[in-house]
Amino acid sequence: MMNNVAKLMIISALVSSLSGCFLTKIATMPMRVVGASASLVGAVVSVVPVAGNKVDEALETADEAIDTAADTV
């Protein structure tokens, strides 16, 4: 029990000492990677003109929404 309390206190101290900017980068990096991956998939699918354009537009919209949300965090 004391071991868990000690670990919790150490983690709390580390988290409180980190700057907000660093924590924001940790939180938003996965969102940006997913957004970039989705755009890449959209670029590959857009080779098919009819279906690809709609898919590409949807993925770009999702990518913009992720970037906007990440920038406001």
PDB file of C-alpha atoms in Angstrom:
ATOM      1  CA  MET A   1       0.000   0.000   0.000  1.00  0.00           C
ATOM      2  CA  MET A   2       2.779   2.456   0.908  1.00  0.00           C
ATOM      3  CA  ASN A   3       4.596   1.575  -2.308  1.00  0.00           C
ATOM      4  CA  ASN A   4       1.540   2.619  -4.347  1.00  0.00           C
ATOM      5  CA  VAL A   5       1.211   5.860  -2.390  1.00  0.00           C
ATOM      6  CA  ALA A   6       4.886   6.651  -2.981  1.00  0.00           C
ATOM      7  CA  LYS A   7       4.538   5.981  -6.720  1.00  0.00           C
ATOM      8  CA  LEU A   8       1.452   8.186  -6.882  1.00  0.00           C
ATOM      9  CA  MET A   9       3.251  11.022  -5.092  1.00  0.00           C
ATOM     10  CA  ILE A  10       6.256  10.770  -7.437  1.00  0.00           C
ATOM     11  CA  ILE A  11       4.051  10.776 -10.524  1.00  0.00           C
ATOM     12  CA  SER A  12       2.055  13.723  -9.171  1.00  0.00           C
ATOM     13  CA  ALA A  13       5.254  15.682  -8.514  1.00  0.00           C
ATOM     14  CA  LEU A  14       6.553  14.975 -12.024  1.00  0.00           C
ATOM     15  CA  VAL A  15       3.288  15.939 -13.691  1.00  0.00           C
ATOM     16  CA  SER A  16       3.010  19.168 -11.715  1.00  0.00           C
ATOM     17  CA  SER A  17       6.589  20.129 -12.604  1.00  0.00           C
ATOM     18  CA  LEU A  18       6.131  19.691 -16.360  1.00  0.00           C
ATOM     19  CA  SER A  19       5.250  22.778 -18.339  1.00  0.00           C
ATOM     20  CA  GLY A  20       1.808  23.082 -19.882  1.00  0.00           C
ATOM     21  CA  CYS A  21       3.303  23.293 -23.357  1.00  0.00           C
ATOM     22  CA  PHE A  22       5.000  19.915 -22.974  1.00  0.00           C
ATOM     23  CA  LEU A  23       1.784  18.304 -21.718  1.00  0.00           C
ATOM     24  CA  THR A  24      -0.142  19.811 -24.639  1.00  0.00           C
ATOM     25  CA  LYS A  25       2.338  18.354 -27.116  1.00  0.00           C
ATOM     26  CA  ILE A  26       2.000  14.922 -25.513  1.00  0.00           C
ATOM     27  CA  ALA A  27      -1.805  15.141 -25.694  1.00  0.00           C
ATOM     28  CA  THR A  28      -2.070  16.491 -29.247  1.00  0.00           C
ATOM     29  CA  MET A  29       0.676  14.522 -30.999  1.00  0.00           C
ATOM     30  CA  PRO A  30      -1.468  11.379 -31.462  1.00  0.00           C
ATOM     31  CA  MET A  31      -4.283  13.497 -32.916  1.00  0.00           C
ATOM     32  CA  ARG A  32      -1.917  15.099 -35.417  1.00  0.00           C
ATOM     33  CA  VAL A  33      -0.433  11.733 -36.426  1.00  0.00           C
ATOM     34  CA  VAL A  34      -3.912  10.283 -37.006  1.00  0.00           C
ATOM     35  CA  GLY A  35      -4.919  13.357 -39.000  1.00  0.00           C
ATOM     36  CA  ALA A  36      -1.817  13.150 -41.188  1.00  0.00           C
ATOM     37  CA  SER A  37      -2.362   9.427 -41.752  1.00  0.00           C
ATOM     38  CA  ALA A  38      -5.979  10.031 -42.735  1.00  0.00           C
ATOM     39  CA  SER A  39      -4.882  12.672 -45.257  1.00  0.00           C
ATOM     40  CA  LEU A  40      -2.378  10.254 -46.760  1.00  0.00           C
ATOM     41  CA  VAL A  41      -5.094   7.614 -47.141  1.00  0.00           C
ATOM     42  CA  GLY A  42      -7.325  10.239 -48.739  1.00  0.00           C
ATOM     43  CA  ALA A  43      -4.588  11.111 -51.213  1.00  0.00           C
ATOM     44  CA  VAL A  44      -4.213   7.460 -52.208  1.00  0.00           C
ATOM     45  CA  VAL A  45      -7.966   6.917 -52.533  1.00  0.00           C
ATOM     46  CA  SER A  46      -8.405  10.109 -54.573  1.00  0.00           C
ATOM     47  CA  VAL A  47      -6.831   8.328 -57.553  1.00  0.00           C
ATOM     48  CA  VAL A  48     -10.337   6.919 -58.122  1.00  0.00           C
ATOM     49  CA  PRO A  49     -12.030  10.097 -59.426  1.00  0.00           C
ATOM     50  CA  VAL A  50     -15.681   9.589 -58.458  1.00  0.00           C
ATOM     51  CA  ALA A  51     -15.450   8.018 -55.003  1.00  0.00           C
ATOM     52  CA  GLY A  52     -12.026   9.422 -54.236  1.00  0.00           C
ATOM     53  CA  ASN A  53     -13.062  13.074 -54.343  1.00  0.00           C
ATOM     54  CA  LYS A  54     -15.782  12.617 -51.733  1.00  0.00           C
ATOM     55  CA  VAL A  55     -13.530  10.543 -49.508  1.00  0.00           C
ATOM     56  CA  ASP A  56     -10.712  13.054 -49.895  1.00  0.00           C
ATOM     57  CA  GLU A  57     -12.992  15.965 -48.952  1.00  0.00           C
ATOM     58  CA  ALA A  58     -14.288  14.108 -45.897  1.00  0.00           C
ATOM     59  CA  LEU A  59     -10.772  13.233 -44.744  1.00  0.00           C
ATOM     60  CA  GLU A  60      -9.536  16.793 -45.251  1.00  0.00           C
ATOM     61  CA  THR A  61     -12.483  18.099 -43.218  1.00  0.00           C
ATOM     62  CA  ALA A  62     -11.704  15.634 -40.437  1.00  0.00           C
ATOM     63  CA  ASP A  63      -8.022  16.578 -40.590  1.00  0.00           C
ATOM     64  CA  GLU A  64      -8.839  20.288 -40.289  1.00  0.00           C
ATOM     65  CA  ALA A  65     -11.170  19.594 -37.354  1.00  0.00           C
ATOM     66  CA  ILE A  66      -8.460  17.601 -35.564  1.00  0.00           C
ATOM     67  CA  ASP A  67      -5.878  20.335 -36.143  1.00  0.00           C
ATOM     68  CA  THR A  68      -8.288  23.025 -34.938  1.00  0.00           C
ATOM     69  CA  ALA A  69      -9.140  21.032 -31.816  1.00  0.00           C
ATOM     70  CA  ALA A  70      -5.466  20.352 -31.144  1.00  0.00           C
ATOM     71  CA  ASP A  71      -4.586  24.033 -31.510  1.00  0.00           C
ATOM     72  CA  THR A  72      -7.262  25.082 -29.012  1.00  0.00           C
ATOM     73  CA  VAL A  73      -6.118  22.633 -26.341  1.00  0.00           C
TER      74      VAL A  73
END
